[in-house]
Amino acid sequence: MLILGFESSCDETGVALVDASGTATPRLLGHALHSQIEMHQAYGGVVPELASRDHIRRVLPLTDEVMAQAGVALSAVDAIAHTRGPGLAGALLVGSGVACALGMALGKPVIGVHHLEGHLLSPFLSADPPEFPFVALLVSGGHTQLMRVDGVGRYALLGETIDDAAGEAFDKSAKLLGLGYPGGPALSKLAQQGDPAAYKFPRPLLHSGDLDFSFAGLKTAVLTQVKRLAKAHPDGPATMLLADPLTLQQKADVAASVQAAIVDVLVKKSLAAIADTGLKRLVVAGGVGANARLREQLNAACAQRQLRVHYPELHLCTDNGAMIALAAGLRVQAGLVDLAAAGGDYHFDVKPRWPLAELA
């Protein structure tokens, strides 16, 4: 059972091939990814129209690269998976259109995959895959959620962000510091030079008694601190919103303090979810899951409590085709996809807004 997967929900074009034969965890045979970071840097963020056009240019050459890696002909593929949502509508249409056109040309079934389910299950491709059941901390883009996962397709929402997600808090704080795009990785890199205790930023909802998150107040606190530092600087006007007059050390200290606040909330909420459910295993997935401080803090906390914690491989933390092909393979193995019904009808739609709780 060879499944070819396409990911095009935002600013990465990903293609991958997995072998989902039998009941063993699907095995990655080939994987190629193109990031649009360099193209979007000039604009300080993702430009949807440019993202869609670039997906069109990249998807077929990446497919050729993956098939060459795997040493497999396209005709040998048994099913084709694509990200149906959530994401940018135009970008999603590219991957979905290519997948359905290829499925029609080859006479193969096509499977629409939920982008967040791909992230959620991506640690199964790691050298240390988890076992069900587990608590999942999903920190991807505009999503910060805690889920109870009892099996493929068996997800219960425990808590989620009520405003800004962790990734957005990283990106918006980076913008306030005048850092480049993508902001989150830039802030994390700068934080390595700073003092995480330099500024006392709030930990919103840390003691709320539930498992929800909120990071909008943190962003406001960072803005206030940056303006205070800029005003105090002899060369900085009081109205500065970006911290150009700040010294590199001041910026590093702010970055480290922001990161410490975000990580503190994520760690303590994750441990609370583990305690509430009585489970002994935590999975961390999504782009923020690559953050070194988050991994360090979670590893230490879980080791102290004799809990297991699992992550995707670092190169699979961002959006990628491997997680889409994997999710499709696991759904087929779990009997949640009827391949006979998935073939023959190649009409498609995309779901730019698609809560994971609505996944059938």
Short mmCIF file of C-alpha atoms in Angstrom, two decimals:
data_model
loop_
_atom_site.label_atom_id
_atom_site.label_comp_id
_atom_site.label_asym_id
_atom_site.label_seq_id
_atom_site.Cartn_x
_atom_site.Cartn_y
_atom_site.Cartn_z
CA MET A 1 0.00 0.00 0.00
CA LEU A 2 1.98 2.99 -1.31
CA ILE A 3 0.47 6.40 -0.51
CA LEU A 4 1.70 9.62 -2.12
CA GLY A 5 1.00 12.72 -0.01
CA PHE A 6 0.80 16.42 -0.95
CA GLU A 7 0.95 19.32 1.53
CA SER A 8 0.29 22.89 0.35
CA SER A 9 -1.69 24.57 3.12
CA CYS A 10 0.50 27.65 3.54
CA ASP A 11 4.12 28.45 2.67
CA GLU A 12 5.72 25.01 2.30
CA THR A 13 5.24 22.63 -0.60
CA GLY A 14 5.68 19.07 0.63
CA VAL A 15 5.52 15.74 -1.18
CA ALA A 16 6.19 12.31 0.34
CA LEU A 17 5.66 8.61 -0.26
CA VAL A 18 4.92 6.12 2.52
CA ASP A 19 4.43 2.38 2.60
CA ALA A 20 1.32 1.59 4.66
CA SER A 21 1.22 -2.12 3.96
CA GLY A 22 -0.30 -4.42 6.57
CA THR A 23 -0.70 -3.17 10.12
CA ALA A 24 2.82 -1.88 10.75
CA THR A 25 3.32 1.86 11.19
CA PRO A 26 3.63 3.44 7.71
CA ARG A 27 7.25 3.74 6.60
CA LEU A 28 8.63 6.84 4.88
CA LEU A 29 10.15 5.98 1.49
CA GLY A 30 10.75 9.45 0.07
CA HIS A 31 10.29 13.04 1.17
CA ALA A 32 10.90 16.45 -0.43
CA LEU A 33 10.06 19.93 0.82
CA HIS A 34 10.36 23.46 -0.50
CA SER A 35 10.04 26.39 1.90
CA GLN A 36 8.91 29.80 0.64
CA ILE A 37 10.57 31.70 3.49
CA GLU A 38 13.02 33.56 1.27
CA MET A 39 10.25 34.69 -1.09
CA HIS A 40 8.01 36.03 1.69
CA GLN A 41 10.76 37.73 3.71
CA ALA A 42 10.54 40.88 1.62
CA TYR A 43 6.92 41.30 2.74
CA GLY A 44 7.36 40.40 6.41
CA GLY A 45 4.84 37.57 6.18
CA VAL A 46 3.04 35.16 3.88
CA VAL A 47 1.41 36.65 0.76
CA PRO A 48 -1.35 34.13 -0.14
CA GLU A 49 -1.35 34.75 -3.90
CA LEU A 50 2.42 34.36 -4.13
CA ALA A 51 2.24 31.23 -1.99
CA SER A 52 -0.33 29.64 -4.33
CA ARG A 53 1.67 30.46 -7.46
CA ASP A 54 4.84 29.03 -5.97
CA HIS A 55 3.09 25.77 -5.02
CA ILE A 56 2.14 25.39 -8.71
CA ARG A 57 5.77 25.74 -9.74
CA ARG A 58 7.16 23.35 -7.14
CA VAL A 59 4.75 20.47 -6.73
CA LEU A 60 5.52 18.40 -9.85
CA PRO A 61 9.34 18.69 -9.65
CA LEU A 62 9.13 17.69 -5.97
CA THR A 63 6.96 14.71 -6.93
CA ASP A 64 9.60 13.58 -9.45
CA GLU A 65 12.25 13.96 -6.73
CA VAL A 66 10.31 11.83 -4.25
CA MET A 67 9.61 9.05 -6.72
CA ALA A 68 13.30 9.00 -7.69
CA GLN A 69 14.30 8.78 -4.01
CA ALA A 70 11.97 5.84 -3.48
CA GLY A 71 12.85 4.18 -6.77
CA VAL A 72 9.15 3.75 -7.51
CA ALA A 73 7.12 4.58 -10.62
CA LEU A 74 4.00 6.72 -10.26
CA SER A 75 1.94 3.87 -11.65
CA ALA A 76 2.84 1.80 -8.56
CA VAL A 77 1.17 4.26 -6.17
CA ASP A 78 -2.00 2.82 -4.59
CA ALA A 79 -3.58 6.03 -3.25
CA ILE A 80 -2.98 9.78 -3.23
CA ALA A 81 -3.46 12.01 -0.18
CA HIS A 82 -3.67 15.78 0.03
CA THR A 83 -4.25 18.43 2.65
CA ARG A 84 -7.90 19.41 2.43
CA GLY A 85 -7.70 21.99 5.23
CA PRO A 86 -7.32 24.09 7.23
CA GLY A 87 -5.07 26.61 5.53
CA LEU A 88 -5.00 29.26 2.81
CA ALA A 89 -7.78 28.55 0.31
CA GLY A 90 -5.73 29.19 -2.83
CA ALA A 91 -2.77 27.20 -1.55
CA LEU A 92 -4.99 24.27 -0.56
CA LEU A 93 -6.58 24.25 -4.02
CA VAL A 94 -3.20 23.69 -5.66
CA GLY A 95 -2.38 20.52 -3.73
CA SER A 96 -5.94 19.23 -3.89
CA GLY A 97 -6.19 19.92 -7.62
CA VAL A 98 -2.92 18.17 -8.40
CA ALA A 99 -3.80 15.18 -6.22
CA CYS A 100 -7.23 14.72 -7.81
CA ALA A 101 -5.91 15.22 -11.35
CA LEU A 102 -3.19 12.66 -10.72
CA GLY A 103 -5.69 10.29 -9.13
CA MET A 104 -7.93 10.54 -12.18
CA ALA A 105 -5.01 10.04 -14.57
CA LEU A 106 -3.82 6.94 -12.71
CA GLY A 107 -7.24 5.64 -11.71
CA LYS A 108 -6.26 5.72 -8.03
CA PRO A 109 -8.31 6.72 -4.94
CA VAL A 110 -7.76 10.17 -3.45
CA ILE A 111 -7.88 10.92 0.31
CA GLY A 112 -8.39 14.39 1.80
CA VAL A 113 -6.45 14.81 5.05
CA HIS A 114 -6.86 17.22 7.96
CA HIS A 115 -3.66 19.27 8.29
CA LEU A 116 -3.73 19.18 12.11
CA GLU A 117 -4.27 15.43 12.19
CA GLY A 118 -1.11 15.18 10.11
CA HIS A 119 0.82 17.14 12.74
CA LEU A 120 -0.81 15.18 15.56
CA LEU A 121 0.29 11.84 14.13
CA SER A 122 3.69 12.93 12.78
CA PRO A 123 5.66 11.54 15.77
CA PHE A 124 4.79 8.05 14.50
CA LEU A 125 7.47 8.61 11.84
CA SER A 126 10.12 9.27 14.51
CA ALA A 127 12.75 6.87 15.83
CA ASP A 128 10.76 6.78 19.10
CA PRO A 129 7.10 6.52 18.05
CA PRO A 130 4.38 6.80 20.71
CA GLU A 131 1.69 4.31 21.62
CA PHE A 132 -2.00 5.05 22.16
CA PRO A 133 -3.44 6.51 24.32
CA PHE A 134 -1.63 9.79 24.95
CA VAL A 135 -2.09 13.49 25.61
CA ALA A 136 -1.06 15.65 22.66
CA LEU A 137 0.15 19.24 22.80
CA LEU A 138 -0.53 20.59 19.31
CA VAL A 139 1.32 23.86 18.71
CA SER A 140 1.14 24.67 15.02
CA GLY A 141 0.73 28.14 13.51
CA GLY A 142 -2.52 29.64 14.79
CA HIS A 143 -3.39 26.54 16.83
CA THR A 144 -2.53 25.69 20.42
CA GLN A 145 -4.53 22.74 21.70
CA LEU A 146 -4.35 19.91 24.20
CA MET A 147 -5.99 16.71 23.02
CA ARG A 148 -6.63 13.28 24.46
CA VAL A 149 -5.79 10.78 21.71
CA ASP A 150 -7.10 7.24 22.16
CA GLY A 151 -6.45 6.12 18.59
CA VAL A 152 -6.51 7.30 14.99
CA GLY A 153 -9.59 9.49 14.61
CA ARG A 154 -10.39 9.26 18.32
CA TYR A 155 -9.63 12.75 19.61
CA ALA A 156 -11.08 14.64 22.55
CA LEU A 157 -10.33 18.34 22.99
CA LEU A 158 -9.09 19.12 26.49
CA GLY A 159 -8.20 22.79 26.06
CA GLU A 160 -7.30 25.35 23.40
CA THR A 161 -6.33 28.96 22.96
CA ILE A 162 -9.09 31.53 23.34
CA ASP A 163 -7.17 34.19 21.37
CA ASP A 164 -3.56 34.20 20.14
CA ALA A 165 -1.79 30.86 19.80
CA ALA A 166 1.74 30.20 21.04
CA GLY A 167 3.14 30.46 17.52
CA GLU A 168 1.43 33.81 17.02
CA ALA A 169 2.85 35.06 20.32
CA PHE A 170 6.35 34.15 19.11
CA ASP A 171 5.81 35.81 15.73
CA LYS A 172 4.17 39.00 17.03
CA SER A 173 6.79 39.47 19.74
CA ALA A 174 9.51 39.01 17.12
CA LYS A 175 7.90 41.70 14.98
CA LEU A 176 7.86 44.10 17.93
CA LEU A 177 11.60 43.49 18.30
CA GLY A 178 12.19 44.23 14.63
CA LEU A 179 13.23 40.67 13.83
CA GLY A 180 12.79 39.18 10.39
CA TYR A 181 10.35 36.64 9.01
CA PRO A 182 9.75 33.94 10.15
CA GLY A 183 9.61 35.55 13.56
CA GLY A 184 9.36 32.55 15.85
CA PRO A 185 12.67 30.88 14.89
CA ALA A 186 14.40 34.29 14.83
CA LEU A 187 13.19 35.09 18.35
CA SER A 188 14.22 31.65 19.65
CA LYS A 189 17.70 32.05 18.16
CA LEU A 190 18.14 35.52 19.69
CA ALA A 191 16.84 34.25 23.06
CA GLN A 192 19.91 32.04 23.38
CA GLN A 193 21.92 35.21 24.08
CA GLY A 194 19.47 36.64 26.61
CA ASP A 195 18.45 36.34 30.24
CA PRO A 196 15.05 34.62 30.60
CA ALA A 197 14.56 36.32 33.98
CA ALA A 198 15.36 39.84 32.76
CA TYR A 199 11.70 40.86 32.40
CA LYS A 200 8.70 39.43 34.24
CA PHE A 201 6.12 38.82 31.54
CA PRO A 202 2.67 37.43 32.41
CA ARG A 203 1.75 33.76 32.15
CA PRO A 204 -1.91 34.10 31.07
CA LEU A 205 -4.40 31.53 32.42
CA LEU A 206 -1.60 29.63 34.15
CA HIS A 207 -3.74 29.23 37.28
CA SER A 208 -7.16 29.29 35.59
CA GLY A 209 -8.05 25.79 36.72
CA ASP A 210 -8.74 24.67 33.15
CA LEU A 211 -6.60 23.66 30.18
CA ASP A 212 -7.25 26.67 27.94
CA PHE A 213 -4.55 29.07 26.72
CA SER A 214 -4.37 32.82 26.09
CA PHE A 215 -1.37 34.70 24.72
CA ALA A 216 -2.87 38.03 23.61
CA GLY A 217 -2.09 39.63 26.97
CA LEU A 218 1.52 38.52 26.70
CA LYS A 219 1.84 40.29 23.35
CA THR A 220 0.48 43.49 24.93
CA ALA A 221 2.96 43.22 27.80
CA VAL A 222 5.83 42.81 25.34
CA LEU A 223 4.70 45.88 23.41
CA THR A 224 4.55 47.90 26.62
CA GLN A 225 8.04 46.78 27.65
CA VAL A 226 9.53 47.50 24.22
CA LYS A 227 8.05 51.00 24.17
CA ARG A 228 9.33 51.62 27.71
CA LEU A 229 12.85 50.59 26.72
CA ALA A 230 12.74 52.64 23.52
CA LYS A 231 11.55 55.72 25.43
CA ALA A 232 14.33 55.33 27.99
CA HIS A 233 16.99 55.10 25.30
CA PRO A 234 18.68 58.47 24.63
CA ASP A 235 18.44 57.99 20.87
CA GLY A 236 14.95 56.52 20.76
CA PRO A 237 11.76 58.58 20.37
CA ALA A 238 8.98 57.87 22.83
CA THR A 239 6.63 56.89 20.00
CA MET A 240 8.82 54.07 18.66
CA LEU A 241 6.85 50.86 18.20
CA LEU A 242 9.76 48.82 16.91
CA ALA A 243 12.79 48.47 19.10
CA ASP A 244 15.45 49.79 16.67
CA PRO A 245 17.05 51.93 19.40
CA LEU A 246 17.36 48.97 21.76
CA THR A 247 20.73 47.36 22.20
CA LEU A 248 21.24 43.80 21.01
CA GLN A 249 21.43 42.65 24.63
CA GLN A 250 18.12 44.32 25.49
CA LYS A 251 16.48 42.62 22.53
CA ALA A 252 17.98 39.28 23.53
CA ASP A 253 16.74 39.67 27.09
CA VAL A 254 13.22 40.50 25.90
CA ALA A 255 13.30 37.52 23.52
CA ALA A 256 14.50 35.16 26.24
CA SER A 257 11.88 36.43 28.69
CA VAL A 258 9.07 36.06 26.13
CA GLN A 259 10.16 32.54 25.28
CA ALA A 260 10.36 31.63 28.97
CA ALA A 261 6.79 32.84 29.55
CA ILE A 262 5.36 30.91 26.59
CA VAL A 263 7.25 27.71 27.42
CA ASP A 264 6.28 27.92 31.09
CA VAL A 265 2.59 28.00 30.18
CA LEU A 266 2.87 25.19 27.63
CA VAL A 267 4.77 22.93 30.03
CA LYS A 268 2.53 23.46 33.05
CA LYS A 269 -0.69 23.09 31.07
CA SER A 270 0.62 19.90 29.46
CA LEU A 271 1.49 18.44 32.86
CA ALA A 272 -1.95 19.41 34.16
CA ALA A 273 -3.55 17.59 31.21
CA ILE A 274 -1.48 14.50 31.99
CA ALA A 275 -2.58 14.67 35.63
CA ASP A 276 -6.24 15.17 34.73
CA THR A 277 -6.36 12.24 32.32
CA GLY A 278 -4.17 9.88 34.32
CA LEU A 279 -2.20 9.03 31.17
CA LYS A 280 1.57 8.54 31.19
CA ARG A 281 2.52 9.63 27.69
CA LEU A 282 2.77 13.09 26.05
CA VAL A 283 3.15 13.86 22.35
CA VAL A 284 4.25 17.31 21.17
CA ALA A 285 3.59 18.21 17.53
CA GLY A 286 3.67 21.26 15.29
CA GLY A 287 6.24 23.89 14.44
CA VAL A 288 6.65 25.24 17.99
CA GLY A 289 7.46 21.66 19.02
CA ALA A 290 10.92 22.23 17.50
CA ASN A 291 11.71 24.90 20.11
CA ALA A 292 14.80 23.78 22.03
CA ARG A 293 13.79 25.35 25.36
CA LEU A 294 10.34 23.74 25.19
CA ARG A 295 11.88 20.32 24.58
CA GLU A 296 14.41 20.83 27.35
CA GLN A 297 11.78 21.85 29.90
CA LEU A 298 9.33 19.11 28.93
CA ASN A 299 12.02 16.43 28.93
CA ALA A 300 13.13 17.42 32.43
CA ALA A 301 9.58 17.68 33.81
CA CYS A 302 8.46 14.38 32.30
CA ALA A 303 11.60 12.55 33.43
CA GLN A 304 11.01 13.76 36.98
CA ARG A 305 7.45 12.38 36.88
CA GLN A 306 8.37 9.16 35.03
CA LEU A 307 6.35 10.16 31.97
CA ARG A 308 7.21 9.48 28.33
CA VAL A 309 7.35 12.40 25.89
CA HIS A 310 7.56 12.07 22.10
CA TYR A 311 8.29 14.57 19.32
CA PRO A 312 8.42 14.47 15.53
CA GLU A 313 11.87 14.46 13.98
CA LEU A 314 13.05 18.06 13.71
CA HIS A 315 12.79 18.12 9.92
CA LEU A 316 9.15 16.99 10.19
CA CYS A 317 8.02 19.62 12.72
CA THR A 318 7.09 22.15 10.03
CA ASP A 319 4.44 21.47 7.38
CA ASN A 320 5.43 18.54 5.18
CA GLY A 321 4.03 15.89 2.87
CA ALA A 322 5.22 13.01 5.05
CA MET A 323 2.70 13.77 7.79
CA ILE A 324 -0.13 13.92 5.22
CA ALA A 325 0.77 10.60 3.62
CA LEU A 326 1.22 9.10 7.11
CA ALA A 327 -2.17 10.30 8.35
CA ALA A 328 -3.86 8.89 5.25
CA GLY A 329 -2.09 5.56 5.74
CA LEU A 330 -3.05 5.32 9.40
CA ARG A 331 -6.68 6.15 8.58
CA VAL A 332 -6.75 3.42 5.94
CA GLN A 333 -5.26 0.92 8.40
CA ALA A 334 -7.82 1.93 11.03
CA GLY A 335 -10.69 1.30 8.61
CA LEU A 336 -11.69 4.97 8.56
CA VAL A 337 -11.21 5.33 4.79
CA ASP A 338 -13.05 3.25 2.20
CA LEU A 339 -10.60 3.14 -0.71
CA ALA A 340 -13.25 1.80 -3.04
CA ALA A 341 -15.46 4.80 -2.31
CA ALA A 342 -12.49 7.17 -2.57
CA GLY A 343 -11.89 6.18 -6.19
CA GLY A 344 -13.90 7.11 -9.25
CA ASP A 345 -15.20 10.50 -8.11
CA TYR A 346 -12.55 13.18 -8.41
CA HIS A 347 -14.59 16.22 -7.49
CA PHE A 348 -12.96 18.06 -4.60
CA ASP A 349 -13.32 20.97 -2.24
CA VAL A 350 -11.09 22.53 0.40
CA LYS A 351 -11.85 23.61 3.97
CA PRO A 352 -9.78 26.69 4.93
CA ARG A 353 -11.47 26.61 8.35
CA TRP A 354 -11.83 23.08 9.67
CA PRO A 355 -11.80 22.40 13.42
CA LEU A 356 -10.19 19.08 14.25
CA ALA A 357 -13.24 18.26 16.38
CA GLU A 358 -15.33 18.11 13.17
CA LEU A 359 -13.14 15.42 11.62
CA ALA A 360 -15.23 12.37 10.83
#
